[in-house]
Coordinates of C-alpha atoms and ligand atoms in Angstrom, one line a residue:
M1 CA 152.2 148.7 99.9
A2 CA 153.3 146.7 96.9
I3 CA 150.9 144.4 95.1
R4 CA 151.7 140.8 96.0
I5 CA 151.7 138.3 93.2
G6 CA 151.7 134.6 94.0
I7 CA 153.5 132.1 91.8
P8 CA 152.9 128.4 92.2
R9 CA 156.2 126.4 92.3
A10 CA 155.0 123.8 89.8
L11 CA 154.5 123.0 86.1
A12 CA 156.0 125.8 83.9
Y13 CA 157.7 127.4 87.0
Y14 CA 160.8 125.4 86.2
S15 CA 161.0 126.9 82.7
F16 CA 160.0 130.5 83.3
Y17 CA 160.1 131.6 86.9
P18 CA 163.2 133.9 86.5
Q19 CA 161.4 135.7 83.7
W20 CA 158.1 136.0 85.5
K21 CA 159.7 137.2 88.7
T22 CA 161.8 139.8 86.9
F23 CA 158.7 141.2 85.1
F24 CA 156.6 141.6 88.2
E25 CA 159.4 143.0 90.3
E26 CA 160.3 145.5 87.6
L27 CA 156.8 146.8 87.9
G28 CA 157.2 147.2 91.6
A29 CA 155.2 144.1 92.6
E30 CA 156.2 141.7 95.3
V31 CA 156.5 138.1 94.2
V32 CA 155.5 135.4 96.6
L33 CA 156.6 131.9 95.6
S34 CA 154.8 128.9 97.1
P35 CA 157.0 126.6 99.2
P36 CA 158.7 123.5 97.8
T37 CA 156.3 120.7 97.3
N38 CA 155.6 118.8 100.6
K39 CA 153.0 116.3 101.9
H40 CA 150.6 119.0 102.9
I41 CA 150.7 120.6 99.4
V42 CA 150.1 117.2 97.7
N43 CA 147.2 116.4 100.0
E44 CA 145.6 119.9 99.3
G45 CA 146.1 119.3 95.6
I46 CA 144.4 115.9 95.8
R47 CA 141.5 117.4 97.8
N48 CA 141.1 120.3 95.3
T49 CA 141.3 118.6 92.0
V50 CA 139.5 116.0 89.9
T51 CA 140.5 112.5 90.8
D52 CA 141.8 111.5 87.3
A53 CA 144.3 114.3 87.0
C54 CA 148.0 113.6 86.7
I55 CA 150.3 114.2 89.7
P56 CA 151.8 117.5 88.4
I57 CA 148.3 118.9 88.0
K58 CA 147.3 117.8 91.5
V59 CA 150.5 119.3 92.9
Y60 CA 149.8 122.6 91.0
H61 CA 146.4 122.8 92.7
G62 CA 148.1 122.3 96.0
H63 CA 150.5 125.1 95.4
V64 CA 147.8 127.5 94.4
A65 CA 145.8 126.6 97.5
S66 CA 149.0 127.3 99.6
L67 CA 149.1 130.9 98.3
A68 CA 145.4 131.6 98.9
D69 CA 145.6 134.0 101.9
K70 CA 149.1 135.4 101.2
V71 CA 148.7 137.3 98.0
D72 CA 146.6 139.8 96.0
Y73 CA 146.7 137.8 92.8
V74 CA 147.8 134.4 91.7
F75 CA 149.6 134.1 88.4
V76 CA 148.2 131.1 86.5
P77 CA 149.1 131.7 82.8
R78 CA 147.4 129.8 80.0
I79 CA 150.4 128.7 78.1
V80 CA 149.3 127.4 74.7
G81 CA 152.4 127.5 72.4
I82 CA 156.0 128.2 73.2
T83 CA 157.3 127.0 69.8
R84 CA 155.4 127.1 66.5
D85 CA 155.4 123.3 65.9
A86 CA 153.5 122.2 69.0
T87 CA 151.2 123.2 71.8
L88 CA 151.3 122.3 75.4
C89 CA 149.1 119.5 76.7
P90 CA 145.4 120.2 77.1
K91 CA 145.8 120.4 80.9
F92 CA 148.1 123.5 80.5
L93 CA 145.6 125.0 78.2
G94 CA 142.7 124.6 80.6
L95 CA 144.7 125.4 83.8
P96 CA 143.1 128.7 84.7
D97 CA 139.6 127.2 84.2
M98 CA 140.5 124.2 86.3
I99 CA 141.9 126.3 89.1
K100 CA 138.9 128.7 89.1
S101 CA 136.4 125.9 89.3
S102 CA 138.3 123.7 91.7
V103 CA 140.2 125.8 94.3
R104 CA 137.9 127.7 96.7
G105 CA 138.8 130.9 98.5
I106 CA 141.6 132.1 96.3
P107 CA 142.3 135.7 95.2
P108 CA 141.8 136.8 91.6
L109 CA 143.9 135.1 89.0
L110 CA 146.2 136.7 86.4
T111 CA 145.7 134.4 83.4
P112 CA 147.5 135.8 80.3
R113 CA 147.3 133.6 77.3
F114 CA 150.7 132.9 75.7
D115 CA 150.8 131.5 72.2
I116 CA 153.7 132.3 69.9
R117 CA 151.6 131.1 67.0
D118 CA 149.5 134.2 67.3
G119 CA 152.5 136.2 66.0
R120 CA 155.9 137.3 67.3
F121 CA 154.5 140.2 69.3
A122 CA 151.8 138.0 71.0
P123 CA 153.8 137.4 74.2
V124 CA 154.6 141.1 74.7
K125 CA 151.0 142.0 74.1
A126 CA 149.9 139.5 76.7
W127 CA 152.4 140.9 79.2
I128 CA 151.3 144.5 78.6
K129 CA 147.7 143.4 79.5
V130 CA 149.0 141.9 82.7
A131 CA 150.8 145.2 83.5
R132 CA 147.6 147.1 82.9
V133 CA 145.8 145.1 85.6
L134 CA 148.6 146.0 88.0
G135 CA 148.2 149.7 87.0
A136 CA 151.4 150.0 85.0
G137 CA 151.6 151.9 81.7
Y138 CA 152.8 150.8 78.3
R139 CA 156.4 152.1 78.6
S140 CA 157.2 150.5 81.9
A141 CA 155.5 147.3 80.8
L142 CA 157.7 147.2 77.7
Q143 CA 160.9 147.9 79.8
A144 CA 160.0 145.2 82.3
Y145 CA 159.3 142.7 79.4
R146 CA 162.6 143.4 77.7
K147 CA 164.5 142.9 81.0
S148 CA 162.6 139.7 81.8
V149 CA 163.4 138.2 78.4
K150 CA 167.1 138.9 79.0
V151 CA 166.9 137.2 82.4
R152 CA 165.3 134.2 80.8
Q153 CA 168.1 134.0 78.3
Y154 CA 170.7 134.0 81.1
Y155 CA 168.7 131.4 82.9
E156 CA 168.7 129.1 79.9
E157 CA 172.4 129.6 79.5
L158 CA 172.9 128.6 83.0
L159 CA 170.8 125.4 82.5
T160 CA 172.8 124.5 79.4
S161 CA 175.9 124.8 81.5
R162 CA 174.5 121.8 83.4
M163 CA 173.1 123.6 86.3
L164 CA 169.9 122.5 87.9
P165 CA 167.1 125.1 88.0
D166 CA 167.4 125.7 91.7
E167 CA 171.1 126.5 91.4
A168 CA 170.6 128.7 88.3
M169 CA 167.8 130.6 90.0
L170 CA 169.9 131.2 93.1
L171 CA 172.7 132.6 91.0
L172 CA 170.3 134.9 89.1
D173 CA 168.7 136.1 92.4
R174 CA 172.1 137.1 93.7
W175 CA 173.0 139.0 90.5
T176 CA 169.7 140.8 90.2
A177 CA 170.0 141.8 93.9
S178 CA 173.5 143.2 93.3
L179 CA 172.1 145.0 90.2
K180 CA 169.6 146.9 92.4
G181 CA 172.2 147.9 94.9
E182 CA 175.0 149.0 92.5
K183 CA 172.8 150.2 89.6
Q184 CA 174.7 147.9 87.2
R185 CA 173.1 147.1 83.9
L186 CA 171.9 143.6 83.2
S187 CA 174.5 143.2 80.4
D188 CA 177.2 143.7 83.0
V189 CA 176.4 140.3 84.5
K190 CA 176.8 138.4 81.3
S191 CA 180.5 137.8 81.9
S192 CA 179.7 136.5 85.4
V193 CA 177.2 134.1 83.8
A194 CA 179.9 133.0 81.4
S195 CA 182.4 132.3 84.2
A196 CA 179.8 130.4 86.2
R197 CA 179.1 128.4 83.1
A198 CA 182.7 127.5 82.7
S199 CA 183.1 126.4 86.4
S200 CA 179.8 124.5 86.3
V201 CA 181.0 122.5 83.3
D202 CA 184.3 121.9 85.0
T203 CA 182.5 120.6 88.1
A204 CA 180.3 118.3 86.0
E205 CA 183.3 116.9 84.2
S206 CA 185.6 116.6 87.1
Q207 CA 183.2 114.3 89.0
G208 CA 184.6 111.6 86.9
S209 CA 181.7 109.3 87.3
N210 CA 181.7 106.1 85.3
I211 CA 177.9 106.1 84.6
R212 CA 176.4 108.7 82.4
L213 CA 172.7 108.9 82.6
A214 CA 170.0 110.8 80.7
V215 CA 167.2 111.6 83.1
V216 CA 164.4 112.7 80.9
G217 CA 160.8 113.7 81.3
Y218 CA 158.9 117.0 81.9
P219 CA 160.8 119.6 83.9
Y220 CA 158.2 119.5 86.7
M221 CA 158.8 115.7 87.0
I222 CA 162.6 115.9 86.9
Y223 CA 163.2 118.8 89.2
D224 CA 160.5 118.4 91.9
G225 CA 162.4 116.4 94.4
F226 CA 159.3 115.6 96.4
V227 CA 157.3 114.2 93.5
N228 CA 160.2 112.1 92.3
C229 CA 161.3 111.0 95.8
G230 CA 164.7 112.7 95.5
L231 CA 165.7 110.8 92.4
L232 CA 168.5 113.2 91.3
D233 CA 170.1 113.2 94.7
T234 CA 170.0 109.4 94.8
L235 CA 171.6 109.1 91.4
K236 CA 174.3 111.6 92.4
R237 CA 175.0 109.5 95.5
F238 CA 175.4 106.4 93.3
G239 CA 178.1 108.4 91.4
A240 CA 176.2 108.9 88.2
S241 CA 176.6 112.0 86.1
I242 CA 173.3 113.3 84.9
L243 CA 172.1 115.0 81.8
T244 CA 168.6 116.4 81.4
P245 CA 166.8 117.9 78.3
E246 CA 167.2 121.4 79.7
M247 CA 171.0 121.0 79.5
V248 CA 170.8 120.8 75.7
P249 CA 170.4 124.3 74.1
A250 CA 167.1 124.9 72.5
K251 CA 168.7 125.3 69.0
V252 CA 170.5 122.0 69.3
R253 CA 167.3 120.2 70.3
Q254 CA 165.5 121.9 67.4
A255 CA 168.1 120.5 65.0
Q256 CA 167.1 117.0 66.0
A257 CA 163.5 117.6 65.0
A258 CA 164.3 116.3 61.5
K259 CA 165.0 112.8 62.9
Q260 CA 161.4 112.6 64.2
P261 CA 159.3 110.5 61.8
K262 CA 156.4 112.7 63.0
Y263 CA 156.3 115.6 65.4
L264 CA 154.3 115.0 68.5
F265 CA 151.5 117.4 69.3
W266 CA 152.9 118.5 72.6
H267 CA 155.8 120.9 73.3
Y268 CA 157.5 119.2 76.2
S269 CA 157.2 115.8 74.7
N270 CA 159.0 116.9 71.6
Q271 CA 161.8 118.4 73.7
V272 CA 162.3 115.1 75.6
I273 CA 162.5 113.1 72.4
R274 CA 164.9 115.5 70.7
A275 CA 167.2 115.8 73.7
V276 CA 167.4 112.0 73.7
Y277 CA 168.3 111.9 70.0
Y278 CA 171.0 114.4 70.7
F279 CA 172.4 112.3 73.6
F280 CA 172.5 109.3 71.2
Q281 CA 174.1 111.2 68.4
E282 CA 176.9 112.4 70.6
N283 CA 177.2 109.1 72.5
M284 CA 176.8 111.0 75.7
V285 CA 174.9 108.5 77.8
D286 CA 175.0 104.8 79.0
G287 CA 171.4 104.6 80.0
V288 CA 168.1 106.5 79.9
I289 CA 165.7 107.0 82.7
H290 CA 162.3 108.3 81.8
L291 CA 160.1 109.9 84.5
T292 CA 156.5 109.6 83.6
A293 CA 153.4 110.7 85.4
F294 CA 150.6 108.2 86.0
A295 CA 147.5 109.3 83.9
C296 CA 149.5 111.4 81.6
G297 CA 148.1 111.1 78.1
P298 CA 151.2 112.4 76.1
D299 CA 153.5 110.1 78.1
A300 CA 151.7 107.0 76.9
M301 CA 153.2 107.9 73.5
V302 CA 156.5 109.3 74.6
D303 CA 157.4 106.4 76.9
K304 CA 156.9 103.7 74.2
L305 CA 158.7 105.8 71.6
L306 CA 161.7 106.2 73.9
E307 CA 161.8 102.5 74.7
L308 CA 161.8 101.7 71.0
D309 CA 164.4 104.3 70.1
C310 CA 166.7 103.1 72.9
Q311 CA 166.5 99.6 71.4
K312 CA 166.8 100.7 67.8
H313 CA 169.6 103.3 68.0
S314 CA 172.1 101.7 70.2
R315 CA 170.5 99.1 72.5
I316 CA 170.9 101.6 75.3
P317 CA 169.3 100.4 78.6
Y318 CA 166.1 102.1 79.4
L319 CA 164.2 102.5 82.7
S320 CA 160.7 103.9 82.8
L321 CA 159.5 105.2 86.3
C322 CA 155.9 106.0 86.5
L323 CA 155.2 108.4 89.4
D324 CA 152.1 109.4 91.3
E325 CA 151.2 110.4 94.9
H326 CA 151.6 106.8 96.1
T327 CA 155.1 106.4 94.9
G328 CA 157.4 105.3 97.7
R329 CA 161.0 106.4 98.2
A330 CA 162.2 102.8 98.9
G331 CA 160.7 101.5 95.7
I332 CA 162.4 104.2 93.6
I333 CA 165.8 103.7 95.3
T334 CA 165.7 99.9 94.7
R335 CA 165.0 100.3 91.0
L336 CA 167.6 103.0 90.6
E337 CA 170.2 100.8 92.4
A338 CA 169.3 97.8 90.2
F339 CA 169.5 99.9 87.0
T340 CA 172.8 101.6 87.8
D341 CA 174.3 98.2 89.0
M342 CA 173.4 96.7 85.7
L343 CA 175.0 99.6 83.8
V344 CA 178.2 99.3 85.8
R345 CA 178.3 95.5 85.1
K346 CA 177.6 96.1 81.4
R347 CA 180.6 98.3 81.2
G348 CA 182.7 95.6 82.9
G349 CA 183.2 97.7 86.0
K350 CA 182.6 97.3 89.8
R351 CA 180.8 99.7 92.0
Ligands
LIG401 S1 151.9 116.6 79.9 FE1 151.2 114.8 81.1 S2 152.1 115.2 83.1 FE2 152.2 117.1 82.0 S3 150.3 118.2 82.6 FE3 149.9 117.1 80.7 S4 149.0 115.2 81.4 FE4 150.0 116.1 83.1

């Protein structure tokens, strides 16, 4: 029977899940993903974590707890550095320790440490160690790693074609399933990715919305529809076209770094700021909505910086929404409605 690896659908899941899944499946493991966030998961997270944690960390604990009796290992990586100019926030760095000390009755954790600042081969070395725990040798680990990196590249391409993570993951799942059946090589799907990309952009542009919004924040705030009370769906219903930081290619975001008076210490925070600078530069948005987590240290900085930048650069309207487990759907809808109405009026239009 295949080894079952549990992956919590939270935090870095939105950035890396296709890569992680590919790696484990290539080694013959079965990947078990926790369900979408729901009330029970949030409650379990609150019960299992320290009280002053931010909502994404509480939610992560709940997802781990939901996997407890379903898998042989839970994958809880210690992600320290994805780029060389910043680390992730301290809670990411301490995540395996927090989980070990807080969530009872869980199977052993797989906790590789990923830090690109340890050298360009550091990630592959970390993955090879993981493979060893699963009983796989060097060659198969290396093959699985290479394929997983390719899948991650395709995933990022799909995101920059303005797909949301769920849509991109679904497409990749279909393709990888067809690869298994028809023994195609991964490179064969690249053209399919390209055509999906073209049609996705077409769809985004043909919506013809008159409000263009940047919805920024950390991926686990923007794309977890339970935590943000269905914010993206609500905005789409209001006819807004939406841009998120992940829709800007990594290189393009990096090119905006020179505009930062000072880099922030935290990876995701830098990505948010740089994406917003790009949206301003290209005059792509009429308003900015920032989703911030209550009790998030980095956000205390990012939120103020964004507010000032919106005023300074183009007097672009800015809405900051602070979310926690008590946030109510009605309150969010009311504020979004007021914000989008104001944008429509500013442009001299009618809803
Ligand atoms: S960056 Fe903020 S929201 Fe994200 S895990 Fe750290 S403290 Fe929580």
